[in-house]
Coordinates of C-alpha atoms and ligand atoms in Angstrom, one line a residue:
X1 CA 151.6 68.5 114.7
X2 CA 153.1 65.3 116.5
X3 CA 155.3 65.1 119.8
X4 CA 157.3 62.0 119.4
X5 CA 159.0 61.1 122.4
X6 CA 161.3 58.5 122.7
X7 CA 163.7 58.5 125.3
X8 CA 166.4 56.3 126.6
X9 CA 167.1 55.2 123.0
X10 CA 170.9 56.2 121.6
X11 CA 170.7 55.8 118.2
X12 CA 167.6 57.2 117.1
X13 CA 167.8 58.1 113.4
X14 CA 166.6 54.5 112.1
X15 CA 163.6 55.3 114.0
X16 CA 163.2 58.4 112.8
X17 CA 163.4 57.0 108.9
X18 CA 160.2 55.2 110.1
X19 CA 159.0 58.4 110.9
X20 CA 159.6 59.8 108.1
X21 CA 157.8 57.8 106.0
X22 CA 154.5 58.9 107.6
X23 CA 155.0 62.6 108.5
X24 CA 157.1 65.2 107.0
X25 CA 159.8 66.7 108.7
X26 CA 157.8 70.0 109.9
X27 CA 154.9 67.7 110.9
X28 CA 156.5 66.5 114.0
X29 CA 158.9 67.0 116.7
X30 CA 160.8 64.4 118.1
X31 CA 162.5 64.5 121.5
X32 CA 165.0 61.7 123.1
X33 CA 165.3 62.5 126.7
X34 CA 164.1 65.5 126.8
X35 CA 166.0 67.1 123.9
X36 CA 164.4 68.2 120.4
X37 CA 166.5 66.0 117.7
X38 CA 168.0 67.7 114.7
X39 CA 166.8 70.4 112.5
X40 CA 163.7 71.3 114.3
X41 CA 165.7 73.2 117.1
X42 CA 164.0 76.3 116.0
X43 CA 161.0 75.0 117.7
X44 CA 162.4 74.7 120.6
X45 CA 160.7 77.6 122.1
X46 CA 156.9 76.2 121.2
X47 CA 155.4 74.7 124.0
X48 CA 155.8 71.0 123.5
X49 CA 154.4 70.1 127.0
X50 CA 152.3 67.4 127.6
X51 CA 149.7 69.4 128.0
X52 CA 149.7 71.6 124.8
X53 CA 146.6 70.1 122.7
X54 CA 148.2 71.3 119.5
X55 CA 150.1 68.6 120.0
X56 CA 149.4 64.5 119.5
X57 CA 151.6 63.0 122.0
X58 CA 153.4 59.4 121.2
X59 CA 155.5 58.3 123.9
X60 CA 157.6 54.9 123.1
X61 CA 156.9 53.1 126.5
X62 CA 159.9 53.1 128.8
X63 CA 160.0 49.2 129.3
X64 CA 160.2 49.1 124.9
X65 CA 162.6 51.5 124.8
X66 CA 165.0 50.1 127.2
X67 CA 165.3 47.2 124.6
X68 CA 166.6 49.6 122.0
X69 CA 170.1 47.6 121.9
X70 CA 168.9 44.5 120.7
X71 CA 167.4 43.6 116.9
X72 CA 164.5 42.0 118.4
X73 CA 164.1 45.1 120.8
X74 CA 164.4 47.5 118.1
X75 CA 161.6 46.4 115.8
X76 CA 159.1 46.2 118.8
X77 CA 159.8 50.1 119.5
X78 CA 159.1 49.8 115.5
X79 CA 156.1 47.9 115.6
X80 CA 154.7 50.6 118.4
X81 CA 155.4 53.3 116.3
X82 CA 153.7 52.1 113.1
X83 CA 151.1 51.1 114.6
X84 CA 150.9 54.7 116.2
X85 CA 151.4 56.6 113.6
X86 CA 148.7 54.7 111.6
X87 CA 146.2 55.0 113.7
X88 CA 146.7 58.6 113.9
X89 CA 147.0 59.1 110.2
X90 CA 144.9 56.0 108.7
X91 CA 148.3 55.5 106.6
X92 CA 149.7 51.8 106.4
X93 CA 152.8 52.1 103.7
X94 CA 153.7 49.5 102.4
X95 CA 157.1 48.4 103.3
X96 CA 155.6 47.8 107.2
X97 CA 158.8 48.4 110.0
X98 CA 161.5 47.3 107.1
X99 CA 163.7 50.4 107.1
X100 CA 166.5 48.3 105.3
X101 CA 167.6 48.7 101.5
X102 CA 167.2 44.9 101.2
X103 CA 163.8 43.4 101.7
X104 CA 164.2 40.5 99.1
X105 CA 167.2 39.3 101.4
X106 CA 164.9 39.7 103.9
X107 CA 162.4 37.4 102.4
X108 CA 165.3 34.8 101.2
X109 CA 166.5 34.6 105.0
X110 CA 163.2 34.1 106.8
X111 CA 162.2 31.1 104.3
X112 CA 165.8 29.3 105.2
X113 CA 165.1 30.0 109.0
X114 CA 161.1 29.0 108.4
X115 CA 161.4 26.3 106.3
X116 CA 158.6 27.4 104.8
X117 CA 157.6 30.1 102.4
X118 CA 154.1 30.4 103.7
X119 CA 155.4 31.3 107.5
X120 CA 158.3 33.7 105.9
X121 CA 154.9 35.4 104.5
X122 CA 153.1 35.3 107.4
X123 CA 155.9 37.4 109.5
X124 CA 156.7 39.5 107.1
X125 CA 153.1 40.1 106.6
X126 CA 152.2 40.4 110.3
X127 CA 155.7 41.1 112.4
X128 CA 157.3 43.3 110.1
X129 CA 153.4 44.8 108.9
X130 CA 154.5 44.9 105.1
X131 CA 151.4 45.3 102.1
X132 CA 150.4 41.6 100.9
X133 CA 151.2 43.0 97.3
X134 CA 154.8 43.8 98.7
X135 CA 154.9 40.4 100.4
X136 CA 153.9 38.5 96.8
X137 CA 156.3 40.9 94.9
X138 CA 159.7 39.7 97.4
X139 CA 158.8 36.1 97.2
X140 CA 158.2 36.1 93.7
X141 CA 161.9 37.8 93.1
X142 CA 163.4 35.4 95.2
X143 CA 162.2 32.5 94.0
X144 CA 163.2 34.1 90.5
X145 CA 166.7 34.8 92.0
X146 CA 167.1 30.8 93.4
X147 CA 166.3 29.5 89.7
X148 CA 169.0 31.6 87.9
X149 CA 171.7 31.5 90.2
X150 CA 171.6 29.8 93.5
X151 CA 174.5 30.0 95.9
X152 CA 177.7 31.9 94.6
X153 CA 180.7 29.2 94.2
X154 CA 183.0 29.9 97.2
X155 CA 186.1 30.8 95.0
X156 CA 183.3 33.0 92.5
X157 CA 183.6 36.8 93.1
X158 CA 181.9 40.0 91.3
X159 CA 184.3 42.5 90.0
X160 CA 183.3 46.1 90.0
X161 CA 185.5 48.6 88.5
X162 CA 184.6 52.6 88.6
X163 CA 185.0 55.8 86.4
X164 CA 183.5 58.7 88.6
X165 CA 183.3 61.1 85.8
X166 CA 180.6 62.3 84.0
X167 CA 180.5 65.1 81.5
X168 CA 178.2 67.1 83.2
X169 CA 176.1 66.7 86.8
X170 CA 172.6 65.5 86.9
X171 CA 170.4 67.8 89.2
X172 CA 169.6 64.7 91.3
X173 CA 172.6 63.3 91.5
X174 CA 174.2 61.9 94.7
X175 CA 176.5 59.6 93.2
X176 CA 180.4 59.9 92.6
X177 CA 180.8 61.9 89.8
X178 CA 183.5 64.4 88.4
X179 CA 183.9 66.6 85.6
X180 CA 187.9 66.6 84.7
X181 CA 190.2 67.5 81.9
X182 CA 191.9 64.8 80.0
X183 CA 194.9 65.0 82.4
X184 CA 192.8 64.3 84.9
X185 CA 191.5 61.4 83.9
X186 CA 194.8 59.7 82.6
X187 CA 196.4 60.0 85.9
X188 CA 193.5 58.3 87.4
X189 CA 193.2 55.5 84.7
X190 CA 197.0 54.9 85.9
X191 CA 196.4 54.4 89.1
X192 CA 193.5 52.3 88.5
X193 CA 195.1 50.3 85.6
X194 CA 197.8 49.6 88.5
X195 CA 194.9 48.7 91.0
X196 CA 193.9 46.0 88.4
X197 CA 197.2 44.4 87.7
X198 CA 197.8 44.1 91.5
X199 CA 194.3 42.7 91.9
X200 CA 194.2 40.2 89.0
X201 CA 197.3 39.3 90.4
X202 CA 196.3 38.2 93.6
X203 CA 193.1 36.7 92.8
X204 CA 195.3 34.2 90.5
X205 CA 197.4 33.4 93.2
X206 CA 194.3 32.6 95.4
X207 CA 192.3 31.4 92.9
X208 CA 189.6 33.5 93.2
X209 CA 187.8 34.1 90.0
X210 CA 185.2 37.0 88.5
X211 CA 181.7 35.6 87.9
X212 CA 180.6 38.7 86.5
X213 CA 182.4 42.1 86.2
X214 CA 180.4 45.5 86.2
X215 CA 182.2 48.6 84.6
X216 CA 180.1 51.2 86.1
X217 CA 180.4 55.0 87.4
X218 CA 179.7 58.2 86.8
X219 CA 180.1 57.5 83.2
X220 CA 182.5 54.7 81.9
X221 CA 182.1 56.2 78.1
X222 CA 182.9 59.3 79.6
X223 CA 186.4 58.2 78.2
X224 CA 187.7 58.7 75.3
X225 CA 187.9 56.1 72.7
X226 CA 191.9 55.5 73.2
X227 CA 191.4 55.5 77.4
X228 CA 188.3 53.1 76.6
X229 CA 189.9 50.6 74.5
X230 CA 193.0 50.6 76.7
X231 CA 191.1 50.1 80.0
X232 CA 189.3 46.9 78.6
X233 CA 192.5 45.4 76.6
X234 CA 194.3 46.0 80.5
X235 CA 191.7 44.4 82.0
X236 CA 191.6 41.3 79.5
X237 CA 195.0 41.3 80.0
X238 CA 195.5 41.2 84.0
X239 CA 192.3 39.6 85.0
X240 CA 191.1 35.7 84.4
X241 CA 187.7 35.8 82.3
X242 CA 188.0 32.2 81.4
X243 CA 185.0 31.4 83.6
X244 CA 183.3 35.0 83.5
X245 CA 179.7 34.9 82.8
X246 CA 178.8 38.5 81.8
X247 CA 180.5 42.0 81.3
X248 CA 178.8 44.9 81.9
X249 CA 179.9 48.6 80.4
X250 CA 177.6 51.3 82.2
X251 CA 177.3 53.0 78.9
X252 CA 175.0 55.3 80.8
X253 CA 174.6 58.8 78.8
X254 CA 173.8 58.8 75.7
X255 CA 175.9 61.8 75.1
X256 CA 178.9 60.0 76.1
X257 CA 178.3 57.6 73.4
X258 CA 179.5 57.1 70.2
X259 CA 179.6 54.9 67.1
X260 CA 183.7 54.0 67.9
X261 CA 183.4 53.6 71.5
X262 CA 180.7 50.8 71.3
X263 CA 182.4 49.3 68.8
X264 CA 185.3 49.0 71.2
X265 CA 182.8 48.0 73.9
X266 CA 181.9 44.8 71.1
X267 CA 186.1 43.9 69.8
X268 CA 186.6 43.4 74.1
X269 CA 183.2 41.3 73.8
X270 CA 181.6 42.3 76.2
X271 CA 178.0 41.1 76.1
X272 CA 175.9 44.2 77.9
X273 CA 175.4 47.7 78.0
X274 CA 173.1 50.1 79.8
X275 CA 171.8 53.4 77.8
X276 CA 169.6 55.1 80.8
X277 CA 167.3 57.1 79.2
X278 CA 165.9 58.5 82.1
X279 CA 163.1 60.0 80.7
X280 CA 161.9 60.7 77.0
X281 CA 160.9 64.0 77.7
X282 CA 163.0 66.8 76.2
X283 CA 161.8 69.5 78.7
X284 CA 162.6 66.6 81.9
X285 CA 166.1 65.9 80.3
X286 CA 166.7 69.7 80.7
X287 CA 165.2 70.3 84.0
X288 CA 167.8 67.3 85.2
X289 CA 170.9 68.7 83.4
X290 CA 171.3 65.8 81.2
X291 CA 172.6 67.5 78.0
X292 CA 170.9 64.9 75.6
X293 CA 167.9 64.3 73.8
X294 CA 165.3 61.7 73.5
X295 CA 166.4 61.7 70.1
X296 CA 170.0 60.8 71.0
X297 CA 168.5 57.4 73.1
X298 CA 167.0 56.7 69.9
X299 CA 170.4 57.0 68.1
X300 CA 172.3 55.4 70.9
X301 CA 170.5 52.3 70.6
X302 CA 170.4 52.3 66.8
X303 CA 174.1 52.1 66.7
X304 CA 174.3 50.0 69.7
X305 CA 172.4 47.2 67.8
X306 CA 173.7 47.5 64.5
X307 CA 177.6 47.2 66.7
X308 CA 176.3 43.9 67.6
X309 CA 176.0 44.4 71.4
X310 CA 173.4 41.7 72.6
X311 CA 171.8 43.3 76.1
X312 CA 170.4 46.7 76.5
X313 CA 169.5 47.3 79.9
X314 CA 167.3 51.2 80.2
X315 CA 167.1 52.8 83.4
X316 CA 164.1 55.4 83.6
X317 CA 163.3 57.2 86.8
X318 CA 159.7 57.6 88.5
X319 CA 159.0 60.8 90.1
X320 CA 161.4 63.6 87.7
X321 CA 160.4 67.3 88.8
X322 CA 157.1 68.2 86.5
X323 CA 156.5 65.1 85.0
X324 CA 153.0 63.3 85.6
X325 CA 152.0 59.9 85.1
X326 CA 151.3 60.6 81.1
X327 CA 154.5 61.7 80.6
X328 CA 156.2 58.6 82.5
X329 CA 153.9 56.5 80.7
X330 CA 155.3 57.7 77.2
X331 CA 158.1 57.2 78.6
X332 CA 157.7 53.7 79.2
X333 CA 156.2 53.4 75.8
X334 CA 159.0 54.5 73.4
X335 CA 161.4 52.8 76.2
X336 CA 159.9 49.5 75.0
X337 CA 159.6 50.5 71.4
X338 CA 163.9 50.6 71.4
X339 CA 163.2 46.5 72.9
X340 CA 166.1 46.4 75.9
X341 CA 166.2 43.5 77.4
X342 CA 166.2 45.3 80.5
X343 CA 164.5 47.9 82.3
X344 CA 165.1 49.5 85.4
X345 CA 162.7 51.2 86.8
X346 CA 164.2 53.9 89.6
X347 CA 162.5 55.9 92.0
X348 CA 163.9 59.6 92.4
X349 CA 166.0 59.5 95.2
X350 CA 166.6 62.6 96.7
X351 CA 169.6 62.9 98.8
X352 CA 171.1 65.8 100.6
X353 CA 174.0 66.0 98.7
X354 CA 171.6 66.5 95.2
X355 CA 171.1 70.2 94.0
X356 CA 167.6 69.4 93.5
X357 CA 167.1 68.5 97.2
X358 CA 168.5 72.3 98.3
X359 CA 165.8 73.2 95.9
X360 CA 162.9 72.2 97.2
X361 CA 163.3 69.9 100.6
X362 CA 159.6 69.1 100.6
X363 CA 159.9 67.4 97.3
X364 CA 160.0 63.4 98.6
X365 CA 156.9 64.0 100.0
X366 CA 154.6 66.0 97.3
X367 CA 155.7 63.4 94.9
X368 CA 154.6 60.1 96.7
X369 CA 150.9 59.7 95.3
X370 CA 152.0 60.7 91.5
X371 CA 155.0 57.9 91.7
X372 CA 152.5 55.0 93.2
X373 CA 150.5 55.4 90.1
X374 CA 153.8 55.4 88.0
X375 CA 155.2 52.4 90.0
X376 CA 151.9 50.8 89.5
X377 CA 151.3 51.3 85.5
X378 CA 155.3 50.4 85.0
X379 CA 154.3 46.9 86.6
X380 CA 151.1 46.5 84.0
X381 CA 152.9 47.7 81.1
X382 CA 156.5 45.7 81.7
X383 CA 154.7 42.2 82.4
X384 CA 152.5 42.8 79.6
X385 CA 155.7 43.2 77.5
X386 CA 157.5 39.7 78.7
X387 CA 159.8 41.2 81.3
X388 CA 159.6 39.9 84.7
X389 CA 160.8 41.6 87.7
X390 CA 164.5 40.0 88.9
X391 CA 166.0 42.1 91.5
X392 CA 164.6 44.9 93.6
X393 CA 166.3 47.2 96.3
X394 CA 165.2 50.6 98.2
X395 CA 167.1 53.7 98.8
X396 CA 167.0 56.0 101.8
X397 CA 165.1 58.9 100.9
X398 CA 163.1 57.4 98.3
X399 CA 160.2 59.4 97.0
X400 CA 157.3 58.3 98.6
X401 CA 159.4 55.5 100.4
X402 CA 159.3 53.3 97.1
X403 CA 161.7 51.1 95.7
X404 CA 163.9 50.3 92.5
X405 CA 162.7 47.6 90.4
X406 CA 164.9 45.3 87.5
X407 CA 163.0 43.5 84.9
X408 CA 164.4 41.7 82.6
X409 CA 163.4 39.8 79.2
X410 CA 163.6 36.0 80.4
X411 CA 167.4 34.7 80.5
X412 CA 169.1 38.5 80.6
X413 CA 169.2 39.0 84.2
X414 CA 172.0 40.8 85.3
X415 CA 174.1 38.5 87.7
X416 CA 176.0 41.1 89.2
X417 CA 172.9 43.1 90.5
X418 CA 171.3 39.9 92.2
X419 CA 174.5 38.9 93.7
X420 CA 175.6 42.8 95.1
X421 CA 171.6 42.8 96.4
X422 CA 172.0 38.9 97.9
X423 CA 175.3 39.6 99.8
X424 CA 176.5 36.0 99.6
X425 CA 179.6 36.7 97.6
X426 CA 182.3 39.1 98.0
X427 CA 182.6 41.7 95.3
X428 CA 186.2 43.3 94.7
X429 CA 186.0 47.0 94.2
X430 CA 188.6 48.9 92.7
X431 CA 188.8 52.9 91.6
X432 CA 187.8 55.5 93.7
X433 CA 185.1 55.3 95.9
X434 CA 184.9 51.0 95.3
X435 CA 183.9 49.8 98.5
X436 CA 184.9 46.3 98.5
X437 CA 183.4 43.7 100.6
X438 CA 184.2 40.8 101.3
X439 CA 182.1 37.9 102.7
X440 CA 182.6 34.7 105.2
X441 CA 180.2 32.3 104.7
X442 CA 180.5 30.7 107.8
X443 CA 179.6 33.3 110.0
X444 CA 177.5 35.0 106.8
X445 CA 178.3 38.5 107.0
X446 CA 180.1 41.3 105.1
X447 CA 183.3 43.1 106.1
X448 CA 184.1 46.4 104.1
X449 CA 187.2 47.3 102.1
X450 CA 187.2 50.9 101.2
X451 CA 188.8 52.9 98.9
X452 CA 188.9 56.7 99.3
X453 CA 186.2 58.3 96.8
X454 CA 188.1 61.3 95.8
X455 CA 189.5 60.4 92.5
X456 CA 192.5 62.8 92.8
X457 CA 193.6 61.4 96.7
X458 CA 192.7 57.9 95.3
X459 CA 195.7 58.6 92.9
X460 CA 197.8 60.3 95.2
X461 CA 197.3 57.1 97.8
X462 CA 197.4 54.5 95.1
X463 CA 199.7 52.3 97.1
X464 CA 197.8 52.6 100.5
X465 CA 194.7 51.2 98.2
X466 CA 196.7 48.4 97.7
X467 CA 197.8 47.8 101.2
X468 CA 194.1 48.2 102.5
X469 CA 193.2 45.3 99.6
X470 CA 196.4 43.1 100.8
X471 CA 195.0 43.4 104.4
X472 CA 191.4 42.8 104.1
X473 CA 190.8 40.8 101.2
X474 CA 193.7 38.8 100.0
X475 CA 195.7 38.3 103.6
X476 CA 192.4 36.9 105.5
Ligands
SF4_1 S1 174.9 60.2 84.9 FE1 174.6 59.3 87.0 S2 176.6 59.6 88.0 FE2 176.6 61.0 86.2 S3 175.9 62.9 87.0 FE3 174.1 61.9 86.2 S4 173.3 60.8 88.0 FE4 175.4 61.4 88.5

């Protein structure tokens, strides 16, 4: 058992995701000026003295802790408490102190401010105390990101547009996602078809244009065929595509999809797709509530082809409850047998909001050395297979503090996932739960637009949307 103390420090809870990545929540108690944080007040009543040799004692030095309020401060409390908790557990995980979901930004920034790749790999190798193999894996995606793309076009923004329904909830899920009746859902696609025209509107008028658009969710082919067809002709018809460089429909479940509604997905041209298999295990696909088969994937992507629709991206997840590294392995395997052109490998995230967390809270942790090996033979198997890894971010509760990995066949990257992962462009959200944010170069930094993520007060406050966009997007 651990006594962490860190005192004089307010906001303590990135800290404590460092923590976290090394012990598990009943493995330690940690106390901020002399109070036990969070949900380990039942152990209030143990004796957590000092002196109590049940107990390794880390104390963050005072003179550290009184930095807490500035970056620099915070990642030398960091830096004390890795190197801690390492040497008390002979664990060094890989990410080092980065707690943040963007590490190839990370790596882009440090080799402006350098000058030099080689000294952006030296502090994030020895400041920040990530894995060499991490180190290699960053660069290598950024200097894979600067070839495709480089800087966003000032007047260049990514579109997203959201359907948060699904047909039925994935145990894991954390996302925004409904099940509705029809009704439901045509009130909503009103109010967002409105949100469209107002926005293609005011891009016009400012000349802002979509570089890429990203139809995601929930499930977008969760729609019928008629709400489907007539989302994508309003779109076509409100928003400027002259100079769009790639469509994406989140295609998603295969049970959402059908024959008609990719051929719908193929008349509005757009040129990509994602069928997310998941996993090609039958039993797995049940555990997770998916109601589909592996044999439906199959299907899915048969039709999907034969429609015509040029870029299949997969997403399969690492770490699903019973599954070992065979099964994710087979997995992989029939995954390249459909040939997408990209694959995204996930890492289960488990989130407090996810029935499968209020399951088994533990889980994160048990999983961690089965999902290294799965991380590790997805790497092998993908590059032996001509796809290269393009954009990579990590999640907050990540099994095993992993991260999610894109790899694509060469030339069918997805723009919209580098440039949402970069943050050098804004990207206009609309529907419920779209945050929008919107960047200034000069200073380099992100303001957020929110809208409201329940679908049914998104409708009701359709005009307040609006207002919020006006404000903070199009009036700056
Ligand atoms: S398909 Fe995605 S958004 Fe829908 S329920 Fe499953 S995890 Fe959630």
């Amino acid at each position: 058992m651990y006594r962490i103390e860190l005192n004089y420090v307010k906001n303590i809870h990135e800290f404590e995701e460092l923590i976290k990545v090394f012990l598990r929540p009943s493995d330690y108690v940690l106390i901020n000026n002399g109070t036990i944080i969070d949900n380990l007040k039942t152990l209030a009543n143990l004796d957590i003295t000092d002196n109590d040799k049940s107990y390794i004692n880390i104390t963050v030095p005072d003179d550290l802790a009184l930095n807490f309020n500035k970056p620099e401060g915070r990642n030398v409390i960091k830096q004390f408490i890795f190197d801690s908790l390492s040497l008390h557990t002979g664990l060094k995980p890989d990410w080092g102190i980065h707690t943040g979901v963007r590490p190839v930004k990370l790596a882009s920034e440090l080799s402006v401010r350098e000058g030099s790749e080689e000294k952006a790999k030296q502090i994030l190798l020895e400041y920040y105390r990530m894995s060499q193999e991490k180190v290699d894996l960053i660069m290598h995606i950024n200097n894979i990101q600067k070839c495709i793309l480089g800087r966003s076009n000032t007047n260049a923004v990514g579109l997203y547009i959201g359907i948060p329904f699904c047909p039925t909830r994935c145990v894991y899920c954390s996302f925004t996602s409904n099940q509705a009746s029809e009704n439901q859902i045509n009130s909503y696609l009103e109010a967002l078809h409105y949100e469209i025209s107002f926005v293609g509107k005011r891009m016009q008028s400012r000349g802002l244009y979509p570089e890429s658009v990203y139809i995601g969710g929930g499930t977008p082919t969760t729609l019928s065929k008629e709400q489907l067809d007539k989302l994508l002709m309003h779109v076509k018809e409100n928003i400027d595509l002259s100079k769009t460089k790639e469509i994406t429909v989140e295609a998603g479940r295969p049970d959402t999809i059908t024959r008609e509604k990719l051929e719908i997905i193929k008349k509005h041209e757009i040129s990509r797709i994602s069928i997310n298999p998941q996993s090609m295990k039958a039993k797995t696909l049940e555990l997770i509530g998916r109601s589909h088969c592996p044999e439906d994937i199959i299907e899915a992507f048969k039709v999907a082809r034969e429609v015509g629709i040029k870029i299949i991206n997969a997403d399969i997840i690492a770490g699903l409850p019973e599954e070992d590294v065979d099964d994710f392995k087979n997995t992989l395997r029939s995954v390249l047998e459909l040939k997408p052109e990209n694959i995204t490998v996930h890492t289960l995230a488990l989130k407090r909001a996810s029935r499968l967390k209020l399951i088994d809270s533990d889980y994160n942790y048990k999983q961690s050395q089965i999902v290294r090996e799965m991380l590790e033979q997805s790497r092998m198997m993908l590059s032996e297979s001509g796809f290269e890894p393009y954009y990579l971010y990590r999640q907050k509760q990540m099994t095993g503090n992993f991260e999610n990995i894109g790899y694509a066949k060469p030339h069918a990257e997805n723009i919209y996932n580098i440039r949402i992962m970069e943050e050098m462009q804004t990207i206009i959200a609309l529907g419920a739960g779209g945050i929008t944010k919107v960047y200034y170069q000069e200073e380099n930094r992100l303001e957020r637009v929110p809208n409201v993520s329940n679908y049914e007060i998104y409708v009701e406050r359709i005009d307040e949307m609006l207002e919020r966009k006006e404000k903070g997007l199009f009036n700056t």
